[in-house]
mmCIF file with all atom_site columns, C-alpha atoms in Angstrom:
data_model
loop_
_atom_site.group_PDB
_atom_site.id
_atom_site.type_symbol
_atom_site.label_atom_id
_atom_site.label_alt_id
_atom_site.label_comp_id
_atom_site.label_asym_id
_atom_site.label_entity_id
_atom_site.label_seq_id
_atom_site.pdbx_PDB_ins_code
_atom_site.Cartn_x
_atom_site.Cartn_y
_atom_site.Cartn_z
_atom_site.occupancy
_atom_site.B_iso_or_equiv
_atom_site.pdbx_formal_charge
_atom_site.auth_seq_id
_atom_site.auth_comp_id
_atom_site.auth_asym_id
_atom_site.auth_atom_id
_atom_site.pdbx_PDB_model_num
ATOM 1   C CA . MET J 1 1   ? 0.000   0.000  0.000  1.00 0.00 ? 1   MET J CA 1
ATOM 2   C CA . VAL J 1 2   ? 1.272   3.467  -0.924 1.00 0.00 ? 2   VAL J CA 1
ATOM 3   C CA . PHE J 1 3   ? 1.581   5.976  1.913  1.00 0.00 ? 3   PHE J CA 1
ATOM 4   C CA . ARG J 1 4   ? -0.461  9.175  1.864  1.00 0.00 ? 4   ARG J CA 1
ATOM 5   C CA . LEU J 1 5   ? 1.681   12.126 2.881  1.00 0.00 ? 5   LEU J CA 1
ATOM 6   C CA . HIS J 1 6   ? -0.270  15.175 4.015  1.00 0.00 ? 6   HIS J CA 1
ATOM 7   C CA . ASN J 1 7   ? 2.217   18.009 3.678  1.00 0.00 ? 7   ASN J CA 1
ATOM 8   C CA . PHE J 1 8   ? 2.972   21.526 2.475  1.00 0.00 ? 8   PHE J CA 1
ATOM 9   C CA . PHE J 1 9   ? 5.648   22.052 -0.149 1.00 0.00 ? 9   PHE J CA 1
ATOM 10  C CA . ARG J 1 10  ? 7.551   24.747 1.769  1.00 0.00 ? 10  ARG J CA 1
ATOM 11  C CA . SER J 1 11  ? 7.287   23.172 5.228  1.00 0.00 ? 11  SER J CA 1
ATOM 12  C CA . GLY J 1 12  ? 10.697  22.125 6.549  1.00 0.00 ? 12  GLY J CA 1
ATOM 13  C CA . THR J 1 13  ? 9.237   19.197 8.482  1.00 0.00 ? 13  THR J CA 1
ATOM 14  C CA . SER J 1 14  ? 7.419   18.014 5.363  1.00 0.00 ? 14  SER J CA 1
ATOM 15  C CA . HIS J 1 15  ? 10.598  18.441 3.327  1.00 0.00 ? 15  HIS J CA 1
ATOM 16  C CA . ARG J 1 16  ? 12.651  16.267 5.687  1.00 0.00 ? 16  ARG J CA 1
ATOM 17  C CA . LEU J 1 17  ? 10.021  13.522 5.637  1.00 0.00 ? 17  LEU J CA 1
ATOM 18  C CA . ARG J 1 18  ? 9.906   13.528 1.826  1.00 0.00 ? 18  ARG J CA 1
ATOM 19  C CA . ILE J 1 19  ? 13.686  13.079 1.806  1.00 0.00 ? 19  ILE J CA 1
ATOM 20  C CA . ALA J 1 20  ? 13.519  10.176 4.254  1.00 0.00 ? 20  ALA J CA 1
ATOM 21  C CA . LEU J 1 21  ? 10.794  8.423  2.260  1.00 0.00 ? 21  LEU J CA 1
ATOM 22  C CA . ASN J 1 22  ? 12.740  8.914  -0.968 1.00 0.00 ? 22  ASN J CA 1
ATOM 23  C CA . LEU J 1 23  ? 15.993  7.640  0.527  1.00 0.00 ? 23  LEU J CA 1
ATOM 24  C CA . LYS J 1 24  ? 14.235  4.481  1.638  1.00 0.00 ? 24  LYS J CA 1
ATOM 25  C CA . GLY J 1 25  ? 12.544  4.051  -1.744 1.00 0.00 ? 25  GLY J CA 1
ATOM 26  C CA . LEU J 1 26  ? 9.049   4.230  -0.270 1.00 0.00 ? 26  LEU J CA 1
ATOM 27  C CA . PRO J 1 27  ? 6.358   5.556  -2.634 1.00 0.00 ? 27  PRO J CA 1
ATOM 28  C CA . TYR J 1 28  ? 3.752   7.994  -1.377 1.00 0.00 ? 28  TYR J CA 1
ATOM 29  C CA . ASP J 1 29  ? 0.876   10.084 -2.623 1.00 0.00 ? 29  ASP J CA 1
ATOM 30  C CA . HIS J 1 30  ? 1.460   13.783 -2.079 1.00 0.00 ? 30  HIS J CA 1
ATOM 31  C CA . VAL J 1 31  ? -1.618  15.253 -0.382 1.00 0.00 ? 31  VAL J CA 1
ATOM 32  C CA . PRO J 1 32  ? -1.198  19.046 -0.213 1.00 0.00 ? 32  PRO J CA 1
ATOM 33  C CA . VAL J 1 33  ? -2.280  20.994 2.845  1.00 0.00 ? 33  VAL J CA 1
ATOM 34  C CA . ASN J 1 34  ? -2.280  24.707 2.065  1.00 0.00 ? 34  ASN J CA 1
ATOM 35  C CA . LEU J 1 35  ? -1.025  26.522 5.156  1.00 0.00 ? 35  LEU J CA 1
ATOM 36  C CA . PRO J 1 36  ? -1.597  30.110 3.933  1.00 0.00 ? 36  PRO J CA 1
ATOM 37  C CA . LYS J 1 37  ? -5.240  29.171 3.237  1.00 0.00 ? 37  LYS J CA 1
ATOM 38  C CA . LEU J 1 38  ? -5.455  27.645 6.736  1.00 0.00 ? 38  LEU J CA 1
ATOM 39  C CA . GLU J 1 39  ? -6.393  24.205 5.445  1.00 0.00 ? 39  GLU J CA 1
ATOM 40  C CA . HIS J 1 40  ? -4.427  22.749 8.352  1.00 0.00 ? 40  HIS J CA 1
ATOM 41  C CA . GLN J 1 41  ? -6.978  24.287 10.728 1.00 0.00 ? 41  GLN J CA 1
ATOM 42  C CA . SER J 1 42  ? -9.973  22.677 9.035  1.00 0.00 ? 42  SER J CA 1
ATOM 43  C CA . ALA J 1 43  ? -12.058 20.104 10.863 1.00 0.00 ? 43  ALA J CA 1
ATOM 44  C CA . ALA J 1 44  ? -11.305 17.586 8.120  1.00 0.00 ? 44  ALA J CA 1
ATOM 45  C CA . TYR J 1 45  ? -7.543  17.893 8.575  1.00 0.00 ? 45  TYR J CA 1
ATOM 46  C CA . LYS J 1 46  ? -7.704  18.023 12.364 1.00 0.00 ? 46  LYS J CA 1
ATOM 47  C CA . ALA J 1 47  ? -9.529  14.703 12.236 1.00 0.00 ? 47  ALA J CA 1
ATOM 48  C CA . ILE J 1 48  ? -6.246  13.374 10.810 1.00 0.00 ? 48  ILE J CA 1
ATOM 49  C CA . GLN J 1 49  ? -3.782  15.493 12.800 1.00 0.00 ? 49  GLN J CA 1
ATOM 50  C CA . PRO J 1 50  ? -5.362  16.968 15.956 1.00 0.00 ? 50  PRO J CA 1
ATOM 51  C CA . GLN J 1 51  ? -2.626  19.606 16.295 1.00 0.00 ? 51  GLN J CA 1
ATOM 52  C CA . GLY J 1 52  ? -3.311  20.899 12.815 1.00 0.00 ? 52  GLY J CA 1
ATOM 53  C CA . LEU J 1 53  ? 0.339   20.587 11.844 1.00 0.00 ? 53  LEU J CA 1
ATOM 54  C CA . VAL J 1 54  ? 2.106   19.058 8.870  1.00 0.00 ? 54  VAL J CA 1
ATOM 55  C CA . PRO J 1 55  ? 3.215   16.489 7.981  1.00 0.00 ? 55  PRO J CA 1
ATOM 56  C CA . ALA J 1 56  ? 0.979   13.524 8.677  1.00 0.00 ? 56  ALA J CA 1
ATOM 57  C CA . LEU J 1 57  ? 1.701   10.113 7.169  1.00 0.00 ? 57  LEU J CA 1
ATOM 58  C CA . VAL J 1 58  ? -1.183  7.720  6.591  1.00 0.00 ? 58  VAL J CA 1
ATOM 59  C CA . ASP J 1 59  ? -0.421  4.012  6.284  1.00 0.00 ? 59  ASP J CA 1
ATOM 60  C CA . GLY J 1 60  ? -3.696  2.196  5.692  1.00 0.00 ? 60  GLY J CA 1
ATOM 61  C CA . ASP J 1 61  ? -5.725  2.802  8.856  1.00 0.00 ? 61  ASP J CA 1
ATOM 62  C CA . THR J 1 62  ? -2.714  4.122  10.769 1.00 0.00 ? 62  THR J CA 1
ATOM 63  C CA . VAL J 1 63  ? -1.918  7.823  11.054 1.00 0.00 ? 63  VAL J CA 1
ATOM 64  C CA . LEU J 1 64  ? 1.549   8.933  12.138 1.00 0.00 ? 64  LEU J CA 1
ATOM 65  C CA . ILE J 1 65  ? 2.342   12.495 13.171 1.00 0.00 ? 65  ILE J CA 1
ATOM 66  C CA . GLN J 1 66  ? 5.417   14.547 14.126 1.00 0.00 ? 66  GLN J CA 1
ATOM 67  C CA . SER J 1 67  ? 8.289   14.167 11.669 1.00 0.00 ? 67  SER J CA 1
ATOM 68  C CA . PRO J 1 68  ? 10.890  12.931 14.233 1.00 0.00 ? 68  PRO J CA 1
ATOM 69  C CA . ALA J 1 69  ? 8.548   10.140 15.335 1.00 0.00 ? 69  ALA J CA 1
ATOM 70  C CA . ILE J 1 70  ? 7.611   9.277  11.756 1.00 0.00 ? 70  ILE J CA 1
ATOM 71  C CA . ILE J 1 71  ? 11.237  9.099  10.617 1.00 0.00 ? 71  ILE J CA 1
ATOM 72  C CA . GLU J 1 72  ? 12.159  6.936  13.616 1.00 0.00 ? 72  GLU J CA 1
ATOM 73  C CA . TRP J 1 73  ? 9.226   4.655  12.750 1.00 0.00 ? 73  TRP J CA 1
ATOM 74  C CA . LEU J 1 74  ? 10.432  4.433  9.137  1.00 0.00 ? 74  LEU J CA 1
ATOM 75  C CA . GLU J 1 75  ? 13.923  3.572  10.380 1.00 0.00 ? 75  GLU J CA 1
ATOM 76  C CA . GLU J 1 76  ? 12.501  0.763  12.526 1.00 0.00 ? 76  GLU J CA 1
ATOM 77  C CA . THR J 1 77  ? 10.048  -0.638 9.985  1.00 0.00 ? 77  THR J CA 1
ATOM 78  C CA . HIS J 1 78  ? 12.115  -0.070 6.820  1.00 0.00 ? 78  HIS J CA 1
ATOM 79  C CA . PRO J 1 79  ? 15.711  -0.264 8.112  1.00 0.00 ? 79  PRO J CA 1
ATOM 80  C CA . THR J 1 80  ? 17.449  -0.348 4.732  1.00 0.00 ? 80  THR J CA 1
ATOM 81  C CA . PRO J 1 81  ? 19.113  1.908  3.823  1.00 0.00 ? 81  PRO J CA 1
ATOM 82  C CA . ALA J 1 82  ? 19.848  2.974  7.371  1.00 0.00 ? 82  ALA J CA 1
ATOM 83  C CA . LEU J 1 83  ? 19.722  6.650  8.300  1.00 0.00 ? 83  LEU J CA 1
ATOM 84  C CA . LEU J 1 84  ? 21.658  6.072  11.523 1.00 0.00 ? 84  LEU J CA 1
ATOM 85  C CA . PRO J 1 85  ? 25.124  4.556  12.028 1.00 0.00 ? 85  PRO J CA 1
ATOM 86  C CA . THR J 1 86  ? 25.364  1.146  13.667 1.00 0.00 ? 86  THR J CA 1
ATOM 87  C CA . ASP J 1 87  ? 27.663  2.091  16.546 1.00 0.00 ? 87  ASP J CA 1
ATOM 88  C CA . PRO J 1 88  ? 26.188  3.959  19.530 1.00 0.00 ? 88  PRO J CA 1
ATOM 89  C CA . LEU J 1 89  ? 28.606  6.918  19.595 1.00 0.00 ? 89  LEU J CA 1
ATOM 90  C CA . PRO J 1 90  ? 28.239  7.870  15.920 1.00 0.00 ? 90  PRO J CA 1
ATOM 91  C CA . ARG J 1 91  ? 24.457  7.378  16.275 1.00 0.00 ? 91  ARG J CA 1
ATOM 92  C CA . ALA J 1 92  ? 24.469  9.865  19.141 1.00 0.00 ? 92  ALA J CA 1
ATOM 93  C CA . ARG J 1 93  ? 26.503  12.363 17.104 1.00 0.00 ? 93  ARG J CA 1
ATOM 94  C CA . VAL J 1 94  ? 24.208  12.108 14.102 1.00 0.00 ? 94  VAL J CA 1
ATOM 95  C CA . ARG J 1 95  ? 21.159  12.474 16.337 1.00 0.00 ? 95  ARG J CA 1
ATOM 96  C CA . ALA J 1 96  ? 22.736  15.532 17.973 1.00 0.00 ? 96  ALA J CA 1
ATOM 97  C CA . LEU J 1 97  ? 23.248  17.254 14.615 1.00 0.00 ? 97  LEU J CA 1
ATOM 98  C CA . ALA J 1 98  ? 19.649  16.485 13.684 1.00 0.00 ? 98  ALA J CA 1
ATOM 99  C CA . ALA J 1 99  ? 18.442  17.783 17.035 1.00 0.00 ? 99  ALA J CA 1
ATOM 100 C CA . ILE J 1 100 ? 20.231  21.115 16.609 1.00 0.00 ? 100 ILE J CA 1
ATOM 101 C CA . VAL J 1 101 ? 18.032  21.671 13.579 1.00 0.00 ? 101 VAL J CA 1
ATOM 102 C CA . GLY J 1 102 ? 14.903  19.920 14.779 1.00 0.00 ? 102 GLY J CA 1
ATOM 103 C CA . CYS J 1 103 ? 14.879  21.261 18.350 1.00 0.00 ? 103 CYS J CA 1
ATOM 104 C CA . ASP J 1 104 ? 16.869  24.491 18.360 1.00 0.00 ? 104 ASP J CA 1
ATOM 105 C CA . ILE J 1 105 ? 16.538  26.142 14.921 1.00 0.00 ? 105 ILE J CA 1
ATOM 106 C CA . HIS J 1 106 ? 13.370  25.055 13.183 1.00 0.00 ? 106 HIS J CA 1
ATOM 107 C CA . PRO J 1 107 ? 10.880  25.461 16.075 1.00 0.00 ? 107 PRO J CA 1
ATOM 108 C CA . LEU J 1 108 ? 11.885  29.121 16.475 1.00 0.00 ? 108 LEU J CA 1
ATOM 109 C CA . ASN J 1 109 ? 11.480  29.808 12.754 1.00 0.00 ? 109 ASN J CA 1
ATOM 110 C CA . ASN J 1 110 ? 8.326   27.877 11.949 1.00 0.00 ? 110 ASN J CA 1
ATOM 111 C CA . ARG J 1 111 ? 5.194   29.470 10.559 1.00 0.00 ? 111 ARG J CA 1
ATOM 112 C CA . ARG J 1 112 ? 3.312   29.693 13.861 1.00 0.00 ? 112 ARG J CA 1
ATOM 113 C CA . VAL J 1 113 ? 6.128   31.613 15.516 1.00 0.00 ? 113 VAL J CA 1
ATOM 114 C CA . LEU J 1 114 ? 6.634   33.950 12.565 1.00 0.00 ? 114 LEU J CA 1
ATOM 115 C CA . GLU J 1 115 ? 2.914   34.702 12.334 1.00 0.00 ? 115 GLU J CA 1
ATOM 116 C CA . THR J 1 116 ? 2.906   35.520 16.051 1.00 0.00 ? 116 THR J CA 1
ATOM 117 C CA . LEU J 1 117 ? 5.834   37.892 15.543 1.00 0.00 ? 117 LEU J CA 1
ATOM 118 C CA . ARG J 1 118 ? 4.038   39.583 12.656 1.00 0.00 ? 118 ARG J CA 1
ATOM 119 C CA . HIS J 1 119 ? 0.509   39.840 13.994 1.00 0.00 ? 119 HIS J CA 1
ATOM 120 C CA . SER J 1 120 ? 0.629   39.617 17.789 1.00 0.00 ? 120 SER J CA 1
ATOM 121 C CA . LEU J 1 121 ? 3.919   41.448 18.346 1.00 0.00 ? 121 LEU J CA 1
ATOM 122 C CA . SER J 1 122 ? 3.674   43.794 15.314 1.00 0.00 ? 122 SER J CA 1
ATOM 123 C CA . CYS J 1 123 ? 7.132   42.967 13.983 1.00 0.00 ? 123 CYS J CA 1
ATOM 124 C CA . ASP J 1 124 ? 7.878   44.135 10.457 1.00 0.00 ? 124 ASP J CA 1
ATOM 125 C CA . GLU J 1 125 ? 9.459   41.816 7.884  1.00 0.00 ? 125 GLU J CA 1
ATOM 126 C CA . ALA J 1 126 ? 12.947  43.155 8.547  1.00 0.00 ? 126 ALA J CA 1
ATOM 127 C CA . ALA J 1 127 ? 12.626  42.238 12.213 1.00 0.00 ? 127 ALA J CA 1
ATOM 128 C CA . VAL J 1 128 ? 11.225  38.799 11.356 1.00 0.00 ? 128 VAL J CA 1
ATOM 129 C CA . THR J 1 129 ? 14.153  38.189 9.027  1.00 0.00 ? 129 THR J CA 1
ATOM 130 C CA . ARG J 1 130 ? 16.651  39.246 11.711 1.00 0.00 ? 130 ARG J CA 1
ATOM 131 C CA . TRP J 1 131 ? 14.956  36.883 14.167 1.00 0.00 ? 131 TRP J CA 1
ATOM 132 C CA . CYS J 1 132 ? 15.245  33.958 11.764 1.00 0.00 ? 132 CYS J CA 1
ATOM 133 C CA . GLU J 1 133 ? 18.818  34.716 10.783 1.00 0.00 ? 133 GLU J CA 1
ATOM 134 C CA . SER J 1 134 ? 19.965  34.931 14.402 1.00 0.00 ? 134 SER J CA 1
ATOM 135 C CA . TRP J 1 135 ? 18.707  31.441 15.307 1.00 0.00 ? 135 TRP J CA 1
ATOM 136 C CA . ILE J 1 136 ? 19.866  29.913 12.034 1.00 0.00 ? 136 ILE J CA 1
ATOM 137 C CA . ALA J 1 137 ? 23.335  31.400 12.505 1.00 0.00 ? 137 ALA J CA 1
ATOM 138 C CA . GLU J 1 138 ? 23.608  30.211 16.099 1.00 0.00 ? 138 GLU J CA 1
ATOM 139 C CA . GLY J 1 139 ? 22.631  26.658 15.161 1.00 0.00 ? 139 GLY J CA 1
ATOM 140 C CA . PHE J 1 140 ? 24.725  26.526 12.004 1.00 0.00 ? 140 PHE J CA 1
ATOM 141 C CA . ASP J 1 141 ? 27.772  27.843 13.868 1.00 0.00 ? 141 ASP J CA 1
ATOM 142 C CA . ALA J 1 142 ? 27.477  24.893 16.241 1.00 0.00 ? 142 ALA J CA 1
ATOM 143 C CA . CYS J 1 143 ? 26.897  22.390 13.429 1.00 0.00 ? 143 CYS J CA 1
ATOM 144 C CA . GLU J 1 144 ? 29.887  23.693 11.477 1.00 0.00 ? 144 GLU J CA 1
ATOM 145 C CA . THR J 1 145 ? 32.117  23.359 14.557 1.00 0.00 ? 145 THR J CA 1
ATOM 146 C CA . LEU J 1 146 ? 30.950  19.784 15.186 1.00 0.00 ? 146 LEU J CA 1
ATOM 147 C CA . LEU J 1 147 ? 31.419  18.829 11.540 1.00 0.00 ? 147 LEU J CA 1
ATOM 148 C CA . ALA J 1 148 ? 34.949  20.260 11.517 1.00 0.00 ? 148 ALA J CA 1
ATOM 149 C CA . ALA J 1 149 ? 35.878  18.284 14.638 1.00 0.00 ? 149 ALA J CA 1
ATOM 150 C CA . ASP J 1 150 ? 34.565  14.906 13.437 1.00 0.00 ? 150 ASP J CA 1
ATOM 151 C CA . SER J 1 151 ? 37.400  12.799 12.018 1.00 0.00 ? 151 SER J CA 1
ATOM 152 C CA . GLN J 1 152 ? 34.915  10.163 10.788 1.00 0.00 ? 152 GLN J CA 1
ATOM 153 C CA . ARG J 1 153 ? 33.110  12.570 8.508  1.00 0.00 ? 153 ARG J CA 1
ATOM 154 C CA . SER J 1 154 ? 33.579  12.132 4.785  1.00 0.00 ? 154 SER J CA 1
ATOM 155 C CA . ALA J 1 155 ? 33.475  15.141 2.510  1.00 0.00 ? 155 ALA J CA 1
ATOM 156 C CA . GLY J 1 156 ? 29.947  15.764 1.342  1.00 0.00 ? 156 GLY J CA 1
ATOM 157 C CA . PHE J 1 157 ? 27.949  14.268 4.205  1.00 0.00 ? 157 PHE J CA 1
ATOM 158 C CA . SER J 1 158 ? 27.443  14.962 7.893  1.00 0.00 ? 158 SER J CA 1
ATOM 159 C CA . TRP J 1 159 ? 28.856  11.559 8.835  1.00 0.00 ? 159 TRP J CA 1
ATOM 160 C CA . GLY J 1 160 ? 30.379  8.684  6.887  1.00 0.00 ? 160 GLY J CA 1
ATOM 161 C CA . ASN J 1 161 ? 30.054  8.377  3.124  1.00 0.00 ? 161 ASN J CA 1
ATOM 162 C CA . ALA J 1 162 ? 26.260  8.279  2.723  1.00 0.00 ? 162 ALA J CA 1
ATOM 163 C CA . PRO J 1 163 ? 23.291  10.397 3.828  1.00 0.00 ? 163 PRO J CA 1
ATOM 164 C CA . THR J 1 164 ? 22.171  10.070 7.429  1.00 0.00 ? 164 THR J CA 1
ATOM 165 C CA . LEU J 1 165 ? 19.455  11.523 9.614  1.00 0.00 ? 165 LEU J CA 1
ATOM 166 C CA . ALA J 1 166 ? 21.636  14.600 10.100 1.00 0.00 ? 166 ALA J CA 1
ATOM 167 C CA . ASP J 1 167 ? 21.524  15.370 6.370  1.00 0.00 ? 167 ASP J CA 1
ATOM 168 C CA . VAL J 1 168 ? 17.781  14.693 6.226  1.00 0.00 ? 168 VAL J CA 1
ATOM 169 C CA . TYR J 1 169 ? 17.327  17.484 8.779  1.00 0.00 ? 169 TYR J CA 1
ATOM 170 C CA . LEU J 1 170 ? 20.072  19.813 7.594  1.00 0.00 ? 170 LEU J CA 1
ATOM 171 C CA . VAL J 1 171 ? 19.176  20.203 3.909  1.00 0.00 ? 171 VAL J CA 1
ATOM 172 C CA . PRO J 1 172 ? 15.620  21.529 4.500  1.00 0.00 ? 172 PRO J CA 1
ATOM 173 C CA . GLN J 1 173 ? 17.011  23.986 7.034  1.00 0.00 ? 173 GLN J CA 1
ATOM 174 C CA . VAL J 1 174 ? 19.491  25.246 4.453  1.00 0.00 ? 174 VAL J CA 1
ATOM 175 C CA . GLU J 1 175 ? 16.575  25.707 2.053  1.00 0.00 ? 175 GLU J CA 1
ATOM 176 C CA . SER J 1 176 ? 14.770  27.725 4.716  1.00 0.00 ? 176 SER J CA 1
ATOM 177 C CA . ALA J 1 177 ? 17.879  29.781 5.426  1.00 0.00 ? 177 ALA J CA 1
ATOM 178 C CA . ARG J 1 178 ? 18.121  30.769 1.777  1.00 0.00 ? 178 ARG J CA 1
ATOM 179 C CA . ARG J 1 179 ? 14.508  31.972 1.844  1.00 0.00 ? 179 ARG J CA 1
ATOM 180 C CA . PHE J 1 180 ? 15.559  34.380 4.586  1.00 0.00 ? 180 PHE J CA 1
ATOM 181 C CA . LYS J 1 181 ? 18.576  35.551 2.550  1.00 0.00 ? 181 LYS J CA 1
ATOM 182 C CA . VAL J 1 182 ? 21.133  33.930 4.843  1.00 0.00 ? 182 VAL J CA 1
ATOM 183 C CA . ASP J 1 183 ? 24.537  33.549 3.166  1.00 0.00 ? 183 ASP J CA 1
ATOM 184 C CA . ILE J 1 184 ? 25.278  29.824 3.446  1.00 0.00 ? 184 ILE J CA 1
ATOM 185 C CA . SER J 1 185 ? 28.876  30.293 2.317  1.00 0.00 ? 185 SER J CA 1
ATOM 186 C CA . ARG J 1 186 ? 29.611  31.368 5.899  1.00 0.00 ? 186 ARG J CA 1
ATOM 187 C CA . TRP J 1 187 ? 29.532  27.643 6.729  1.00 0.00 ? 187 TRP J CA 1
ATOM 188 C CA . PRO J 1 188 ? 31.595  25.847 4.053  1.00 0.00 ? 188 PRO J CA 1
ATOM 189 C CA . ARG J 1 189 ? 31.016  22.317 5.364  1.00 0.00 ? 189 ARG J CA 1
ATOM 190 C CA . ILE J 1 190 ? 27.258  22.834 5.547  1.00 0.00 ? 190 ILE J CA 1
ATOM 191 C CA . ALA J 1 191 ? 27.298  24.330 2.041  1.00 0.00 ? 191 ALA J CA 1
ATOM 192 C CA . GLU J 1 192 ? 29.287  21.344 0.789  1.00 0.00 ? 192 GLU J CA 1
ATOM 193 C CA . ILE J 1 193 ? 26.835  18.879 2.354  1.00 0.00 ? 193 ILE J CA 1
ATOM 194 C CA . ASP J 1 194 ? 23.879  20.711 0.836  1.00 0.00 ? 194 ASP J CA 1
ATOM 195 C CA . ALA J 1 195 ? 25.494  20.652 -2.612 1.00 0.00 ? 195 ALA J CA 1
ATOM 196 C CA . THR J 1 196 ? 26.400  16.953 -2.390 1.00 0.00 ? 196 THR J CA 1
ATOM 197 C CA . CYS J 1 197 ? 22.942  15.941 -1.213 1.00 0.00 ? 197 CYS J CA 1
ATOM 198 C CA . GLY J 1 198 ? 21.322  18.113 -3.852 1.00 0.00 ? 198 GLY J CA 1
ATOM 199 C CA . ARG J 1 199 ? 22.915  15.949 -6.529 1.00 0.00 ? 199 ARG J CA 1
ATOM 200 C CA . LEU J 1 200 ? 21.177  12.831 -5.150 1.00 0.00 ? 200 LEU J CA 1
ATOM 201 C CA . GLU J 1 201 ? 17.788  11.976 -6.620 1.00 0.00 ? 201 GLU J CA 1
ATOM 202 C CA . ALA J 1 202 ? 16.175  11.396 -3.211 1.00 0.00 ? 202 ALA J CA 1
ATOM 203 C CA . PHE J 1 203 ? 16.976  14.956 -2.139 1.00 0.00 ? 203 PHE J CA 1
ATOM 204 C CA . ALA J 1 204 ? 16.352  16.556 -5.528 1.00 0.00 ? 204 ALA J CA 1
ATOM 205 C CA . ARG J 1 205 ? 12.848  15.055 -5.843 1.00 0.00 ? 205 ARG J CA 1
ATOM 206 C CA . ALA J 1 206 ? 11.968  16.294 -2.355 1.00 0.00 ? 206 ALA J CA 1
ATOM 207 C CA . ALA J 1 207 ? 12.828  19.923 -3.109 1.00 0.00 ? 207 ALA J CA 1
ATOM 208 C CA . PRO J 1 208 ? 9.984   22.351 -2.357 1.00 0.00 ? 208 PRO J CA 1
ATOM 209 C CA . ALA J 1 209 ? 9.978   23.873 -5.839 1.00 0.00 ? 209 ALA J CA 1
ATOM 210 C CA . LEU J 1 210 ? 9.264   20.475 -7.433 1.00 0.00 ? 210 LEU J CA 1
ATOM 211 C CA . GLN J 1 211 ? 6.192   19.611 -5.357 1.00 0.00 ? 211 GLN J CA 1
ATOM 212 C CA . PRO J 1 212 ? 2.732   19.631 -6.971 1.00 0.00 ? 212 PRO J CA 1
ATOM 213 C CA . ASP J 1 213 ? 1.461   22.396 -4.682 1.00 0.00 ? 213 ASP J CA 1
ATOM 214 C CA . ALA J 1 214 ? 4.426   24.695 -5.383 1.00 0.00 ? 214 ALA J CA 1
ATOM 215 C CA . THR J 1 215 ? 2.738   26.243 -8.417 1.00 0.00 ? 215 THR J CA 1
#
């Protein structure tokens, strides 16, 4: 059975899940949820995802929510190719890189936060952009330092010689950073990883601009 992926083309959490599904060769139907039109707040969508957030992955009668939990579930149910190293220490390092994005950058720059800045706190777009850039820069500075210190890292990926969970999280955050006019060249290792992953079909097909709802 083909998965049904309820997602929004520009959502970073949706983007990372599309990458993970593609890397594992798992087909899915793209079900768009238009965030600017508030489709995620509809009763029909909240019957699928009570938080009204994207993405949601439907597998037959089973609904999975929250991209970290979904990706972990995919890793457990479809373990090949693996997105985590076998050994515990490298697994922890890869998870840490993913968590910097998933816990410390993305949540502060997601749509709900930015809309609160704009409408509840009356921030103009310049202030919103400065907010986003500050958290992206802080997180990317840390990632770049960790990548530089890791002797097991191969050029082009966050760890080893193939994509891992860290890359699945990092590439969508780079895409988001570019939307906010952040100069990625400040972090050469991150820029290199983004370029290498962008040449892989699994990442290229997941790109926001290529999704059906991007038009």
